[in-house]
């Protein structure tokens, strides 16, 4: 009877490292989780609705995204003020910083003129 108990204890202790390894892999967020979390965190901090993610990349320090937000709704909608925010996240997907990099009217496209004018 005591041998049976020792055998099950041994089996349980052998299974524990396998669970720990898989838990570590599962703790890392997927790119989609990072995108969703970044949008949610930025909206909570700024109070502005995140509309789209225009760029997304993994960096040495975590993740870097550019998120487009509605800053000021106007009528007609094409006159609403939009902004692009650079958002940085750590490897776990937690926001570590953000800054506005561009502000524009929704109906205007980027001007690509020769000579930067």
mmCIF file with all atom_site columns, N, CA, C and O in Angstrom, residues 56-94:
data_model
loop_
_atom_site.group_PDB
_atom_site.id
_atom_site.type_symbol
_atom_site.label_atom_id
_atom_site.label_alt_id
_atom_site.label_comp_id
_atom_site.label_asym_id
_atom_site.label_entity_id
_atom_site.label_seq_id
_atom_site.pdbx_PDB_ins_code
_atom_site.Cartn_x
_atom_site.Cartn_y
_atom_site.Cartn_z
_atom_site.occupancy
_atom_site.B_iso_or_equiv
_atom_site.pdbx_formal_charge
_atom_site.auth_seq_id
_atom_site.auth_comp_id
_atom_site.auth_asym_id
_atom_site.auth_atom_id
_atom_site.pdbx_PDB_model_num
ATOM 1   N N  . UNK A 1 56 ? 2.540   47.850 -36.227 1.00 0.00 ? 56 UNK A N  1
ATOM 2   C CA . UNK A 1 56 ? 2.708   46.931 -35.110 1.00 0.00 ? 56 UNK A CA 1
ATOM 3   C C  . UNK A 1 56 ? 4.001   46.157 -35.324 1.00 0.00 ? 56 UNK A C  1
ATOM 4   O O  . UNK A 1 56 ? 4.222   45.612 -36.408 1.00 0.00 ? 56 UNK A O  1
ATOM 5   N N  . UNK A 1 57 ? 4.889   46.157 -34.319 1.00 0.00 ? 57 UNK A N  1
ATOM 6   C CA . UNK A 1 57 ? 6.110   45.371 -34.441 1.00 0.00 ? 57 UNK A CA 1
ATOM 7   C C  . UNK A 1 57 ? 6.634   44.965 -33.075 1.00 0.00 ? 57 UNK A C  1
ATOM 8   O O  . UNK A 1 57 ? 6.428   45.659 -32.084 1.00 0.00 ? 57 UNK A O  1
ATOM 9   N N  . UNK A 1 58 ? 7.293   43.818 -33.057 1.00 0.00 ? 58 UNK A N  1
ATOM 10  C CA . UNK A 1 58 ? 7.944   43.357 -31.839 1.00 0.00 ? 58 UNK A CA 1
ATOM 11  C C  . UNK A 1 58 ? 9.334   43.973 -31.803 1.00 0.00 ? 58 UNK A C  1
ATOM 12  O O  . UNK A 1 58 ? 10.034  44.022 -32.826 1.00 0.00 ? 58 UNK A O  1
ATOM 13  N N  . UNK A 1 59 ? 9.725   44.479 -30.631 1.00 0.00 ? 59 UNK A N  1
ATOM 14  C CA . UNK A 1 59 ? 11.028  45.115 -30.467 1.00 0.00 ? 59 UNK A CA 1
ATOM 15  C C  . UNK A 1 59 ? 11.838  44.347 -29.425 1.00 0.00 ? 59 UNK A C  1
ATOM 16  O O  . UNK A 1 59 ? 11.338  43.398 -28.827 1.00 0.00 ? 59 UNK A O  1
ATOM 17  N N  . UNK A 1 60 ? 13.070  44.777 -29.210 1.00 0.00 ? 60 UNK A N  1
ATOM 18  C CA . UNK A 1 60 ? 13.901  44.149 -28.175 1.00 0.00 ? 60 UNK A CA 1
ATOM 19  C C  . UNK A 1 60 ? 13.286  44.321 -26.795 1.00 0.00 ? 60 UNK A C  1
ATOM 20  O O  . UNK A 1 60 ? 13.453  43.470 -25.929 1.00 0.00 ? 60 UNK A O  1
ATOM 21  N N  . UNK A 1 61 ? 12.571  45.438 -26.588 1.00 0.00 ? 61 UNK A N  1
ATOM 22  C CA . UNK A 1 61 ? 12.003  45.754 -25.275 1.00 0.00 ? 61 UNK A CA 1
ATOM 23  C C  . UNK A 1 61 ? 10.552  45.340 -25.123 1.00 0.00 ? 61 UNK A C  1
ATOM 24  O O  . UNK A 1 61 ? 9.953   45.595 -24.083 1.00 0.00 ? 61 UNK A O  1
ATOM 25  N N  . UNK A 1 62 ? 9.952   44.774 -26.154 1.00 0.00 ? 62 UNK A N  1
ATOM 26  C CA . UNK A 1 62 ? 8.545   44.391 -26.079 1.00 0.00 ? 62 UNK A CA 1
ATOM 27  C C  . UNK A 1 62 ? 7.837   44.572 -27.400 1.00 0.00 ? 62 UNK A C  1
ATOM 28  O O  . UNK A 1 62 ? 8.113   43.869 -28.365 1.00 0.00 ? 62 UNK A O  1
ATOM 29  N N  . UNK A 1 63 ? 6.951   45.583 -27.461 1.00 0.00 ? 63 UNK A N  1
ATOM 30  C CA . UNK A 1 63 ? 6.135   45.826 -28.643 1.00 0.00 ? 63 UNK A CA 1
ATOM 31  C C  . UNK A 1 63 ? 6.032   47.323 -28.892 1.00 0.00 ? 63 UNK A C  1
ATOM 32  O O  . UNK A 1 63 ? 6.028   48.110 -27.956 1.00 0.00 ? 63 UNK A O  1
ATOM 33  N N  . UNK A 1 64 ? 5.903   47.705 -30.155 1.00 0.00 ? 64 UNK A N  1
ATOM 34  C CA . UNK A 1 64 ? 5.714   49.097 -30.526 1.00 0.00 ? 64 UNK A CA 1
ATOM 35  C C  . UNK A 1 64 ? 4.565   49.159 -31.534 1.00 0.00 ? 64 UNK A C  1
ATOM 36  O O  . UNK A 1 64 ? 4.566   48.412 -32.517 1.00 0.00 ? 64 UNK A O  1
ATOM 37  N N  . UNK A 1 65 ? 3.589   50.033 -31.270 1.00 0.00 ? 65 UNK A N  1
ATOM 38  C CA . UNK A 1 65 ? 2.430   50.155 -32.134 1.00 0.00 ? 65 UNK A CA 1
ATOM 39  C C  . UNK A 1 65 ? 2.150   51.614 -32.425 1.00 0.00 ? 65 UNK A C  1
ATOM 40  O O  . UNK A 1 65 ? 2.514   52.494 -31.645 1.00 0.00 ? 65 UNK A O  1
ATOM 41  N N  . UNK A 1 66 ? 1.492   51.877 -33.547 1.00 0.00 ? 66 UNK A N  1
ATOM 42  C CA . UNK A 1 66 ? 0.941   53.191 -33.821 1.00 0.00 ? 66 UNK A CA 1
ATOM 43  C C  . UNK A 1 66 ? -0.569  53.001 -33.917 1.00 0.00 ? 66 UNK A C  1
ATOM 44  O O  . UNK A 1 66 ? -1.052  52.201 -34.712 1.00 0.00 ? 66 UNK A O  1
ATOM 45  N N  . UNK A 1 67 ? -1.287  53.726 -33.067 1.00 0.00 ? 67 UNK A N  1
ATOM 46  C CA . UNK A 1 67 ? -2.737  53.572 -32.966 1.00 0.00 ? 67 UNK A CA 1
ATOM 47  C C  . UNK A 1 67 ? -3.412  54.884 -33.339 1.00 0.00 ? 67 UNK A C  1
ATOM 48  O O  . UNK A 1 67 ? -3.027  55.956 -32.852 1.00 0.00 ? 67 UNK A O  1
ATOM 49  N N  . UNK A 1 68 ? -4.422  54.776 -34.197 1.00 0.00 ? 68 UNK A N  1
ATOM 50  C CA . UNK A 1 68 ? -5.202  55.943 -34.615 1.00 0.00 ? 68 UNK A CA 1
ATOM 51  C C  . UNK A 1 68 ? -6.397  56.085 -33.680 1.00 0.00 ? 68 UNK A C  1
ATOM 52  O O  . UNK A 1 68 ? -7.126  55.111 -33.441 1.00 0.00 ? 68 UNK A O  1
ATOM 53  N N  . UNK A 1 69 ? -6.589  57.294 -33.148 1.00 0.00 ? 69 UNK A N  1
ATOM 54  C CA . UNK A 1 69 ? -7.709  57.546 -32.241 1.00 0.00 ? 69 UNK A CA 1
ATOM 55  C C  . UNK A 1 69 ? -8.523  58.749 -32.716 1.00 0.00 ? 69 UNK A C  1
ATOM 56  O O  . UNK A 1 69 ? -8.015  59.632 -33.402 1.00 0.00 ? 69 UNK A O  1
ATOM 57  N N  . UNK A 1 70 ? -9.782  58.761 -32.325 1.00 0.00 ? 70 UNK A N  1
ATOM 58  C CA . UNK A 1 70 ? -10.661 59.895 -32.580 1.00 0.00 ? 70 UNK A CA 1
ATOM 59  C C  . UNK A 1 70 ? -10.477 60.877 -31.429 1.00 0.00 ? 70 UNK A C  1
ATOM 60  O O  . UNK A 1 70 ? -10.808 60.573 -30.286 1.00 0.00 ? 70 UNK A O  1
ATOM 61  N N  . UNK A 1 71 ? -9.913  62.055 -31.723 1.00 0.00 ? 71 UNK A N  1
ATOM 62  C CA . UNK A 1 71 ? -9.685  63.053 -30.677 1.00 0.00 ? 71 UNK A CA 1
ATOM 63  C C  . UNK A 1 71 ? -10.875 63.991 -30.510 1.00 0.00 ? 71 UNK A C  1
ATOM 64  O O  . UNK A 1 71 ? -11.185 64.401 -29.407 1.00 0.00 ? 71 UNK A O  1
ATOM 65  N N  . UNK A 1 72 ? -11.520 64.362 -31.627 1.00 0.00 ? 72 UNK A N  1
ATOM 66  C CA . UNK A 1 72 ? -12.635 65.296 -31.545 1.00 0.00 ? 72 UNK A CA 1
ATOM 67  C C  . UNK A 1 72 ? -13.614 65.001 -32.672 1.00 0.00 ? 72 UNK A C  1
ATOM 68  O O  . UNK A 1 72 ? -13.277 65.146 -33.845 1.00 0.00 ? 72 UNK A O  1
ATOM 69  N N  . UNK A 1 73 ? -14.811 64.572 -32.303 1.00 0.00 ? 73 UNK A N  1
ATOM 70  C CA . UNK A 1 73 ? -15.835 64.277 -33.313 1.00 0.00 ? 73 UNK A CA 1
ATOM 71  C C  . UNK A 1 73 ? -16.456 65.581 -33.797 1.00 0.00 ? 73 UNK A C  1
ATOM 72  O O  . UNK A 1 73 ? -16.771 66.472 -33.004 1.00 0.00 ? 73 UNK A O  1
ATOM 73  N N  . UNK A 1 74 ? -16.607 65.686 -35.125 1.00 0.00 ? 74 UNK A N  1
ATOM 74  C CA . UNK A 1 74 ? -17.223 66.868 -35.738 1.00 0.00 ? 74 UNK A CA 1
ATOM 75  C C  . UNK A 1 74 ? -18.218 66.419 -36.791 1.00 0.00 ? 74 UNK A C  1
ATOM 76  O O  . UNK A 1 74 ? -18.197 65.287 -37.245 1.00 0.00 ? 74 UNK A O  1
ATOM 77  N N  . UNK A 1 75 ? -19.073 67.357 -37.174 1.00 0.00 ? 75 UNK A N  1
ATOM 78  C CA . UNK A 1 75 ? -20.026 67.112 -38.260 1.00 0.00 ? 75 UNK A CA 1
ATOM 79  C C  . UNK A 1 75 ? -19.652 68.055 -39.390 1.00 0.00 ? 75 UNK A C  1
ATOM 80  O O  . UNK A 1 75 ? -19.501 69.257 -39.160 1.00 0.00 ? 75 UNK A O  1
ATOM 81  N N  . UNK A 1 76 ? -19.445 67.565 -40.585 1.00 0.00 ? 76 UNK A N  1
ATOM 82  C CA . UNK A 1 76 ? -19.508 66.160 -40.987 1.00 0.00 ? 76 UNK A CA 1
ATOM 83  C C  . UNK A 1 76 ? -18.316 65.378 -40.440 1.00 0.00 ? 76 UNK A C  1
ATOM 84  O O  . UNK A 1 76 ? -17.283 65.956 -40.062 1.00 0.00 ? 76 UNK A O  1
ATOM 85  N N  . UNK A 1 77 ? -18.462 64.055 -40.430 1.00 0.00 ? 77 UNK A N  1
ATOM 86  C CA . UNK A 1 77 ? -17.450 63.169 -39.863 1.00 0.00 ? 77 UNK A CA 1
ATOM 87  C C  . UNK A 1 77 ? -16.076 63.349 -40.500 1.00 0.00 ? 77 UNK A C  1
ATOM 88  O O  . UNK A 1 77 ? -15.050 63.153 -39.843 1.00 0.00 ? 77 UNK A O  1
ATOM 89  N N  . UNK A 1 78 ? -16.046 63.758 -41.756 1.00 0.00 ? 78 UNK A N  1
ATOM 90  C CA . UNK A 1 78 ? -14.761 63.945 -42.435 1.00 0.00 ? 78 UNK A CA 1
ATOM 91  C C  . UNK A 1 78 ? -13.947 65.091 -41.840 1.00 0.00 ? 78 UNK A C  1
ATOM 92  O O  . UNK A 1 78 ? -12.759 65.209 -42.113 1.00 0.00 ? 78 UNK A O  1
ATOM 93  N N  . UNK A 1 79 ? -14.567 65.924 -41.014 1.00 0.00 ? 79 UNK A N  1
ATOM 94  C CA . UNK A 1 79 ? -13.864 67.028 -40.368 1.00 0.00 ? 79 UNK A CA 1
ATOM 95  C C  . UNK A 1 79 ? -13.425 66.680 -38.941 1.00 0.00 ? 79 UNK A C  1
ATOM 96  O O  . UNK A 1 79 ? -12.797 67.491 -38.259 1.00 0.00 ? 79 UNK A O  1
ATOM 97  N N  . UNK A 1 80 ? -13.738 65.468 -38.478 1.00 0.00 ? 80 UNK A N  1
ATOM 98  C CA . UNK A 1 80 ? -13.324 65.036 -37.136 1.00 0.00 ? 80 UNK A CA 1
ATOM 99  C C  . UNK A 1 80 ? -11.811 65.032 -37.028 1.00 0.00 ? 80 UNK A C  1
ATOM 100 O O  . UNK A 1 80 ? -11.106 64.770 -38.008 1.00 0.00 ? 80 UNK A O  1
ATOM 101 N N  . UNK A 1 81 ? -11.297 65.342 -35.834 1.00 0.00 ? 81 UNK A N  1
ATOM 102 C CA . UNK A 1 81 ? -9.855  65.344 -35.604 1.00 0.00 ? 81 UNK A CA 1
ATOM 103 C C  . UNK A 1 81 ? -9.402  63.970 -35.135 1.00 0.00 ? 81 UNK A C  1
ATOM 104 O O  . UNK A 1 81 ? -9.920  63.431 -34.162 1.00 0.00 ? 81 UNK A O  1
ATOM 105 N N  . UNK A 1 82 ? -8.431  63.453 -35.855 1.00 0.00 ? 82 UNK A N  1
ATOM 106 C CA . UNK A 1 82 ? -7.835  62.157 -35.550 1.00 0.00 ? 82 UNK A CA 1
ATOM 107 C C  . UNK A 1 82 ? -6.405  62.388 -35.073 1.00 0.00 ? 82 UNK A C  1
ATOM 108 O O  . UNK A 1 82 ? -5.830  63.451 -35.303 1.00 0.00 ? 82 UNK A O  1
ATOM 109 N N  . UNK A 1 83 ? -5.835  61.366 -34.426 1.00 0.00 ? 83 UNK A N  1
ATOM 110 C CA . UNK A 1 83 ? -4.437  61.443 -34.012 1.00 0.00 ? 83 UNK A CA 1
ATOM 111 C C  . UNK A 1 83 ? -3.805  60.059 -34.069 1.00 0.00 ? 83 UNK A C  1
ATOM 112 O O  . UNK A 1 83 ? -4.479  59.053 -33.866 1.00 0.00 ? 83 UNK A O  1
ATOM 113 N N  . UNK A 1 84 ? -2.520  60.041 -34.354 1.00 0.00 ? 84 UNK A N  1
ATOM 114 C CA . UNK A 1 84 ? -1.727  58.815 -34.314 1.00 0.00 ? 84 UNK A CA 1
ATOM 115 C C  . UNK A 1 84 ? -0.901  58.848 -33.037 1.00 0.00 ? 84 UNK A C  1
ATOM 116 O O  . UNK A 1 84 ? -0.224  59.844 -32.760 1.00 0.00 ? 84 UNK A O  1
ATOM 117 N N  . UNK A 1 85 ? -0.969  57.781 -32.280 1.00 0.00 ? 85 UNK A N  1
ATOM 118 C CA . UNK A 1 85 ? -0.198  57.659 -31.047 1.00 0.00 ? 85 UNK A CA 1
ATOM 119 C C  . UNK A 1 85 ? 0.794   56.519 -31.174 1.00 0.00 ? 85 UNK A C  1
ATOM 120 O O  . UNK A 1 85 ? 0.444   55.418 -31.593 1.00 0.00 ? 85 UNK A O  1
ATOM 121 N N  . UNK A 1 86 ? 2.053   56.813 -30.808 1.00 0.00 ? 86 UNK A N  1
ATOM 122 C CA . UNK A 1 86 ? 3.080   55.783 -30.698 1.00 0.00 ? 86 UNK A CA 1
ATOM 123 C C  . UNK A 1 86 ? 2.924   55.163 -29.315 1.00 0.00 ? 86 UNK A C  1
ATOM 124 O O  . UNK A 1 86 ? 2.953   55.870 -28.311 1.00 0.00 ? 86 UNK A O  1
ATOM 125 N N  . UNK A 1 87 ? 2.710   53.851 -29.259 1.00 0.00 ? 87 UNK A N  1
ATOM 126 C CA . UNK A 1 87 ? 2.459   53.157 -28.007 1.00 0.00 ? 87 UNK A CA 1
ATOM 127 C C  . UNK A 1 87 ? 3.514   52.077 -27.817 1.00 0.00 ? 87 UNK A C  1
ATOM 128 O O  . UNK A 1 87 ? 3.760   51.275 -28.723 1.00 0.00 ? 87 UNK A O  1
ATOM 129 N N  . UNK A 1 88 ? 4.151   52.066 -26.649 1.00 0.00 ? 88 UNK A N  1
ATOM 130 C CA . UNK A 1 88 ? 5.165   51.066 -26.329 1.00 0.00 ? 88 UNK A CA 1
ATOM 131 C C  . UNK A 1 88 ? 4.650   50.161 -25.215 1.00 0.00 ? 88 UNK A C  1
ATOM 132 O O  . UNK A 1 88 ? 4.054   50.638 -24.248 1.00 0.00 ? 88 UNK A O  1
ATOM 133 N N  . UNK A 1 89 ? 4.884   48.859 -25.396 1.00 0.00 ? 89 UNK A N  1
ATOM 134 C CA . UNK A 1 89 ? 4.459   47.865 -24.417 1.00 0.00 ? 89 UNK A CA 1
ATOM 135 C C  . UNK A 1 89 ? 5.631   46.971 -24.059 1.00 0.00 ? 89 UNK A C  1
ATOM 136 O O  . UNK A 1 89 ? 6.527   46.755 -24.872 1.00 0.00 ? 89 UNK A O  1
ATOM 137 N N  . UNK A 1 90 ? 5.601   46.437 -22.829 1.00 0.00 ? 90 UNK A N  1
ATOM 138 C CA . UNK A 1 90 ? 6.636   45.493 -22.419 1.00 0.00 ? 90 UNK A CA 1
ATOM 139 C C  . UNK A 1 90 ? 6.342   44.123 -23.045 1.00 0.00 ? 90 UNK A C  1
ATOM 140 O O  . UNK A 1 90 ? 5.315   43.955 -23.716 1.00 0.00 ? 90 UNK A O  1
ATOM 141 N N  . UNK A 1 91 ? 7.217   43.133 -22.870 1.00 0.00 ? 91 UNK A N  1
ATOM 142 C CA . UNK A 1 91 ? 7.006   41.819 -23.494 1.00 0.00 ? 91 UNK A CA 1
ATOM 143 C C  . UNK A 1 91 ? 5.698   41.133 -23.088 1.00 0.00 ? 91 UNK A C  1
ATOM 144 O O  . UNK A 1 91 ? 5.161   40.320 -23.831 1.00 0.00 ? 91 UNK A O  1
ATOM 145 N N  . UNK A 1 92 ? 5.155   41.485 -21.925 1.00 0.00 ? 92 UNK A N  1
ATOM 146 C CA . UNK A 1 92 ? 3.904   40.891 -21.466 1.00 0.00 ? 92 UNK A CA 1
ATOM 147 C C  . UNK A 1 92 ? 2.667   41.615 -21.996 1.00 0.00 ? 92 UNK A C  1
ATOM 148 O O  . UNK A 1 92 ? 1.543   41.238 -21.731 1.00 0.00 ? 92 UNK A O  1
ATOM 149 N N  . UNK A 1 93 ? 2.888   42.723 -22.716 1.00 0.00 ? 93 UNK A N  1
ATOM 150 C CA . UNK A 1 93 ? 1.774   43.459 -23.297 1.00 0.00 ? 93 UNK A CA 1
ATOM 151 C C  . UNK A 1 93 ? 1.235   44.589 -22.431 1.00 0.00 ? 93 UNK A C  1
ATOM 152 O O  . UNK A 1 93 ? 0.177   45.133 -22.713 1.00 0.00 ? 93 UNK A O  1
ATOM 153 N N  . UNK A 1 94 ? 1.977   44.981 -21.399 1.00 0.00 ? 94 UNK A N  1
ATOM 154 C CA . UNK A 1 94 ? 1.550   46.086 -20.545 1.00 0.00 ? 94 UNK A CA 1
ATOM 155 C C  . UNK A 1 94 ? 2.126   47.394 -21.078 1.00 0.00 ? 94 UNK A C  1
ATOM 156 O O  . UNK A 1 94 ? 3.318   47.489 -21.374 1.00 0.00 ? 94 UNK A O  1
#
